[in-house]
Short mmCIF file of C-alpha atoms in Angstrom, two decimals:
data_model
loop_
_atom_site.label_atom_id
_atom_site.label_comp_id
_atom_site.label_asym_id
_atom_site.label_seq_id
_atom_site.Cartn_x
_atom_site.Cartn_y
_atom_site.Cartn_z
CA UNK A 30 -24.39 -12.60 -0.23
CA UNK A 31 -23.93 -12.94 -3.96
CA UNK A 32 -22.01 -15.97 -5.15
CA UNK A 33 -19.61 -15.80 -8.06
CA UNK A 34 -18.25 -18.65 -10.19
CA UNK A 35 -14.91 -20.22 -9.50
CA UNK A 36 -12.63 -21.52 -12.23
CA UNK A 37 -11.92 -25.21 -12.38
CA UNK A 38 -8.71 -26.93 -11.42
CA UNK A 39 -6.84 -27.64 -8.20
CA UNK A 40 -7.57 -24.63 -5.99
CA UNK A 41 -6.73 -23.64 -2.44
CA UNK A 42 -9.66 -22.34 -0.40
CA UNK A 43 -8.75 -19.53 1.96
CA UNK A 44 -10.51 -17.23 4.43
CA UNK A 45 -8.51 -14.48 6.16
CA UNK A 46 -7.79 -15.42 9.77
CA UNK A 47 -9.41 -12.26 11.08
CA UNK A 48 -12.79 -13.20 9.56
CA UNK A 49 -12.98 -16.94 10.21
CA UNK A 50 -15.46 -16.46 13.08
CA UNK A 51 -18.11 -14.87 10.89
CA UNK A 52 -21.25 -16.91 10.38
CA UNK A 53 -20.71 -16.73 6.62
CA UNK A 54 -17.11 -15.63 6.06
CA UNK A 55 -15.89 -14.73 2.57
CA UNK A 56 -14.00 -17.50 0.81
CA UNK A 57 -11.24 -16.98 -1.72
CA UNK A 58 -10.05 -19.59 -4.19
CA UNK A 59 -6.36 -19.42 -5.01
CA UNK A 60 -4.75 -21.32 -7.84
CA UNK A 61 -1.35 -23.03 -7.78
CA UNK A 62 1.51 -20.99 -9.18
CA UNK A 63 3.84 -22.24 -11.88
CA UNK A 64 6.95 -20.76 -13.43
CA UNK A 65 4.72 -19.48 -16.20
CA UNK A 66 2.81 -17.34 -13.69
CA UNK A 67 6.08 -16.01 -12.30
CA UNK A 68 7.11 -14.92 -15.78
CA UNK A 69 3.66 -13.40 -16.23
CA UNK A 70 4.16 -11.38 -13.07
CA UNK A 71 7.39 -9.87 -14.38
CA UNK A 72 5.65 -8.96 -17.62
CA UNK A 73 2.76 -7.31 -15.77
CA UNK A 74 5.19 -5.26 -13.70
CA UNK A 75 6.77 -3.97 -16.92
CA UNK A 76 3.37 -3.19 -18.40
CA UNK A 77 2.46 -1.20 -15.29
CA UNK A 78 5.73 0.72 -15.52
CA UNK A 79 6.89 -0.44 -12.09
CA UNK A 80 10.47 0.15 -11.01
CA UNK A 81 12.25 -0.89 -7.83
CA UNK A 82 15.56 0.51 -6.58
CA UNK A 83 17.67 -1.49 -4.15
CA UNK A 84 19.24 -0.16 -0.97
CA UNK A 85 22.70 0.29 -2.49
CA UNK A 86 21.37 2.57 -5.23
CA UNK A 87 19.27 4.57 -2.79
CA UNK A 88 22.22 5.10 -0.50
CA UNK A 89 24.40 6.13 -3.41
CA UNK A 90 21.82 8.70 -4.50
CA UNK A 91 21.49 9.95 -0.93
CA UNK A 92 25.21 10.70 -0.94
CA UNK A 93 24.93 12.32 -4.36
CA UNK A 94 22.28 14.65 -2.99
CA UNK A 95 24.37 15.50 0.05
CA UNK A 96 27.37 16.20 -2.18
CA UNK A 97 25.46 18.38 -4.63
CA UNK A 98 23.29 20.35 -2.22
CA UNK A 99 25.75 21.10 0.58
CA UNK A 100 29.31 22.32 0.85
CA UNK A 101 32.36 20.11 0.49
CA UNK A 102 33.05 20.54 4.19
CA UNK A 103 29.57 19.40 5.21
CA UNK A 104 29.78 16.45 2.83
CA UNK A 105 33.14 15.41 4.28
CA UNK A 106 31.71 15.61 7.79
CA UNK A 107 28.49 13.72 7.11
CA UNK A 108 29.48 11.05 4.59
CA UNK A 109 31.39 9.07 7.17
CA UNK A 110 28.55 9.27 9.65
CA UNK A 111 26.08 8.06 7.04
CA UNK A 112 28.23 5.12 6.08
CA UNK A 113 28.89 4.21 9.72
CA UNK A 114 25.17 4.32 10.45
CA UNK A 115 24.34 2.13 7.47
CA UNK A 116 27.06 -0.34 8.40
CA UNK A 117 25.69 -0.56 11.95
CA UNK A 118 22.19 -1.16 10.63
CA UNK A 119 23.35 -3.85 8.20
CA UNK A 120 25.24 -5.61 10.98
CA UNK A 121 22.16 -5.49 13.19
CA UNK A 122 20.00 -6.94 10.42
CA UNK A 123 22.48 -9.76 9.90
CA UNK A 124 22.57 -10.56 13.62
CA UNK A 125 18.76 -10.58 13.89
CA UNK A 126 18.12 -12.57 10.72
CA UNK A 127 16.02 -15.64 11.36
CA UNK A 128 15.05 -14.68 14.90
CA UNK A 129 11.40 -15.11 15.76
CA UNK A 130 11.38 -11.93 17.84
CA UNK A 131 14.16 -9.67 16.49
CA UNK A 132 15.39 -6.82 18.64
CA UNK A 133 14.70 -3.28 17.39
CA UNK A 134 17.59 -1.36 15.90
CA UNK A 135 18.96 1.33 18.17
CA UNK A 136 21.70 3.83 17.35
CA UNK A 137 22.72 7.12 19.00
CA UNK A 138 22.40 8.99 15.68
CA UNK A 139 19.23 7.27 14.52
CA UNK A 140 16.79 10.18 14.85
CA UNK A 141 19.25 12.73 13.46
CA UNK A 142 20.19 10.58 10.50
CA UNK A 143 16.59 9.89 9.57
CA UNK A 144 15.94 13.62 9.75
CA UNK A 145 18.83 14.33 7.40
CA UNK A 146 17.69 11.64 5.01
CA UNK A 147 14.21 13.12 4.80
CA UNK A 148 15.75 16.52 4.18
CA UNK A 149 17.93 15.23 1.35
CA UNK A 150 15.01 13.33 -0.17
CA UNK A 151 12.77 16.38 -0.27
CA UNK A 152 15.49 18.53 -1.82
CA UNK A 153 17.14 16.09 -4.27
CA UNK A 154 14.81 15.28 -7.17
CA UNK A 155 16.59 12.09 -8.38
CA UNK A 156 16.26 10.52 -4.94
CA UNK A 157 12.67 11.69 -4.58
CA UNK A 158 11.79 9.98 -7.87
CA UNK A 159 13.42 6.76 -6.71
CA UNK A 160 11.44 6.84 -3.46
CA UNK A 161 8.24 7.44 -5.44
CA UNK A 162 9.10 4.48 -7.69
CA UNK A 163 9.58 2.23 -4.67
CA UNK A 164 6.36 3.39 -3.02
CA UNK A 165 4.43 2.62 -6.21
CA UNK A 166 6.15 -0.77 -6.43
CA UNK A 167 5.30 -1.59 -2.80
CA UNK A 168 1.66 -0.72 -3.35
CA UNK A 169 1.13 -2.38 -6.73
CA UNK A 170 3.43 -5.43 -6.84
CA UNK A 171 1.49 -7.43 -4.20
CA UNK A 172 -1.79 -6.71 -6.00
CA UNK A 173 -0.29 -7.99 -9.24
CA UNK A 174 0.51 -11.23 -7.44
CA UNK A 175 -3.10 -11.43 -6.29
CA UNK A 176 -4.35 -10.66 -9.78
CA UNK A 177 -2.68 -13.85 -10.98
CA UNK A 178 -3.33 -16.04 -7.94
CA UNK A 179 -6.97 -15.30 -7.06
CA UNK A 180 -9.26 -17.57 -9.07
CA UNK A 181 -12.55 -16.53 -7.50
CA UNK A 182 -14.44 -15.74 -4.32
CA UNK A 183 -17.77 -16.44 -2.68
CA UNK A 184 -19.89 -14.88 0.05
CA UNK A 185 -18.55 -11.45 -0.81
CA UNK A 186 -20.65 -8.85 -2.59
CA UNK A 187 -18.12 -7.85 -5.24
CA UNK A 188 -17.87 -8.72 -8.91
CA UNK A 189 -15.30 -11.26 -10.01
CA UNK A 190 -13.88 -10.88 -13.48
CA UNK A 191 -10.84 -12.23 -15.28
CA UNK A 192 -9.43 -11.24 -18.63
CA UNK A 193 -6.73 -13.36 -20.26
CA UNK A 194 -6.26 -15.17 -16.95
CA UNK A 195 -5.77 -12.00 -14.91
CA UNK A 196 -8.05 -10.25 -12.42
CA UNK A 197 -7.86 -6.56 -13.23
CA UNK A 198 -6.54 -4.16 -10.60
CA UNK A 199 -9.82 -2.24 -10.70
CA UNK A 200 -11.68 -5.45 -9.91
CA UNK A 201 -9.30 -6.14 -7.01
CA UNK A 202 -9.85 -2.62 -5.72
CA UNK A 203 -13.60 -3.20 -5.68
CA UNK A 204 -13.11 -6.50 -3.90
CA UNK A 205 -10.88 -4.79 -1.31
CA UNK A 206 -13.60 -2.23 -0.59
CA UNK A 207 -16.21 -4.97 -0.21
CA UNK A 208 -13.90 -6.89 2.13
CA UNK A 209 -13.30 -3.73 4.15
CA UNK A 210 -17.07 -3.30 4.48
CA UNK A 211 -17.41 -6.85 5.81
CA UNK A 212 -14.56 -6.20 8.21
CA UNK A 213 -16.07 -2.91 9.43
CA UNK A 214 -19.40 -4.62 10.13
CA UNK A 215 -17.61 -7.43 11.95
CA UNK A 216 -15.85 -4.85 14.13
CA UNK A 217 -19.19 -3.20 14.89
CA UNK A 218 -20.62 -6.61 15.82
CA UNK A 219 -17.51 -7.30 17.94
CA UNK A 220 -16.75 -10.58 16.22
CA UNK A 221 -13.85 -12.42 17.82
CA UNK A 222 -10.61 -12.29 15.88
CA UNK A 223 -11.23 -9.10 13.94
CA UNK A 224 -8.14 -6.94 14.33
CA UNK A 225 -8.65 -3.71 12.44
CA UNK A 226 -9.33 -1.99 9.16
CA UNK A 227 -7.57 -3.54 6.17
CA UNK A 228 -6.26 -6.59 8.02
CA UNK A 229 -8.29 -9.15 6.07
CA UNK A 230 -7.10 -7.85 2.71
CA UNK A 231 -3.47 -7.80 3.88
CA UNK A 232 -3.80 -11.38 5.08
CA UNK A 233 -5.18 -12.39 1.69
CA UNK A 234 -2.26 -10.69 -0.04
CA UNK A 235 0.22 -12.45 2.26
CA UNK A 236 -1.38 -15.78 1.38
CA UNK A 237 -1.09 -15.05 -2.34
CA UNK A 238 2.57 -14.08 -1.92
CA UNK A 239 3.26 -17.32 -0.09
CA UNK A 240 1.75 -19.29 -2.94
CA UNK A 241 4.19 -17.52 -5.24
CA UNK A 242 7.09 -18.34 -2.94
CA UNK A 243 6.65 -22.09 -2.37
CA UNK A 244 6.39 -25.16 -4.52
CA UNK A 245 3.16 -27.17 -4.84
CA UNK A 246 4.53 -29.83 -2.47
CA UNK A 247 5.47 -27.22 0.10
CA UNK A 248 2.08 -25.53 -0.27
CA UNK A 249 0.28 -28.70 0.89
CA UNK A 250 2.11 -28.43 4.20
CA UNK A 251 1.85 -24.66 4.60
CA UNK A 252 -0.42 -22.92 7.06
CA UNK A 253 -2.63 -19.88 6.71
CA UNK A 254 -0.75 -16.62 7.32
CA UNK A 255 -0.73 -15.17 10.79
CA UNK A 256 -2.03 -11.73 11.56
CA UNK A 257 -0.25 -9.11 9.52
CA UNK A 258 2.22 -6.74 11.12
CA UNK A 259 3.48 -3.41 9.95
CA UNK A 260 7.03 -2.80 8.83
CA UNK A 261 9.15 -1.63 11.79
CA UNK A 262 10.37 1.94 11.68
CA UNK A 263 13.96 0.73 11.81
CA UNK A 264 13.69 -0.46 8.21
CA UNK A 265 13.25 3.15 7.20
CA UNK A 266 16.52 4.01 8.85
CA UNK A 267 18.50 2.06 6.29
CA UNK A 268 16.30 2.60 3.30
CA UNK A 269 15.15 -1.01 3.27
CA UNK A 270 11.66 -2.25 2.51
CA UNK A 271 10.23 1.11 1.45
CA UNK A 272 10.47 4.82 2.10
CA UNK A 273 13.99 4.36 0.90
CA UNK A 274 15.05 7.95 1.36
CA UNK A 275 14.92 7.52 5.10
CA UNK A 276 18.44 6.12 5.15
CA UNK A 277 20.09 9.11 6.67
CA UNK A 278 22.46 10.78 9.03
CA UNK A 279 23.27 13.66 11.34
CA UNK A 280 21.36 16.88 10.76
CA UNK A 281 21.41 20.30 12.37
CA UNK A 282 20.93 23.88 11.22
CA UNK A 283 24.58 24.55 12.07
CA UNK A 284 26.35 21.69 10.31
CA UNK A 285 24.02 21.44 7.31
CA UNK A 286 23.65 25.03 6.27
CA UNK A 287 23.87 25.46 2.48
#
């Protein structure tokens, strides 16, 4: 495969776990992160127009939508159930924090509340915009981290290009496609360790995020990221992580008629 130059300096060499058994696996070179890079990341997020809304604001807007789109009686009936559901979820999250194998969140109103939340989100434009903002943030923010952290790659047929110290998002997109192609071929060849489409890129992103989250001394003792896992559906129930509008409550055609 084509080789591309790597910038000088103290770099961390990394190959996604899922591709380490390839005869010639792609190698990525990641540079140490300083406070300057962290400030650069915040600036890039502003330049990209990214916005992130926390759980409290999403929940508040969910209640605003319920109040504005349904009758006072329905709001009075459902507000308490929403708040009780959120409180139960928050308590569960607190109890499971730090556990290696956290238990899934279960609640008797879980399905109904998520259904109501989706209904409010679709109907209430302010909440829908907030959810769209968070989805864009979730998709772009990790790539911005990679755009700062990735200092080069080899054994991957994709162009490497930096401008003012940053790898452009379009360049990262091309690299992701090339990595997906390598991964697809590895799956066809039944290479050990290959998990599924997109895993290698997610593992690379996780590694970049870890470099942003630890000091240089800690990085020397850190290990390569384990296989990526998807966000559990329970996070949607409270509006955490992403899909924030899914923080909802009881719904039925009888109690929620306009």
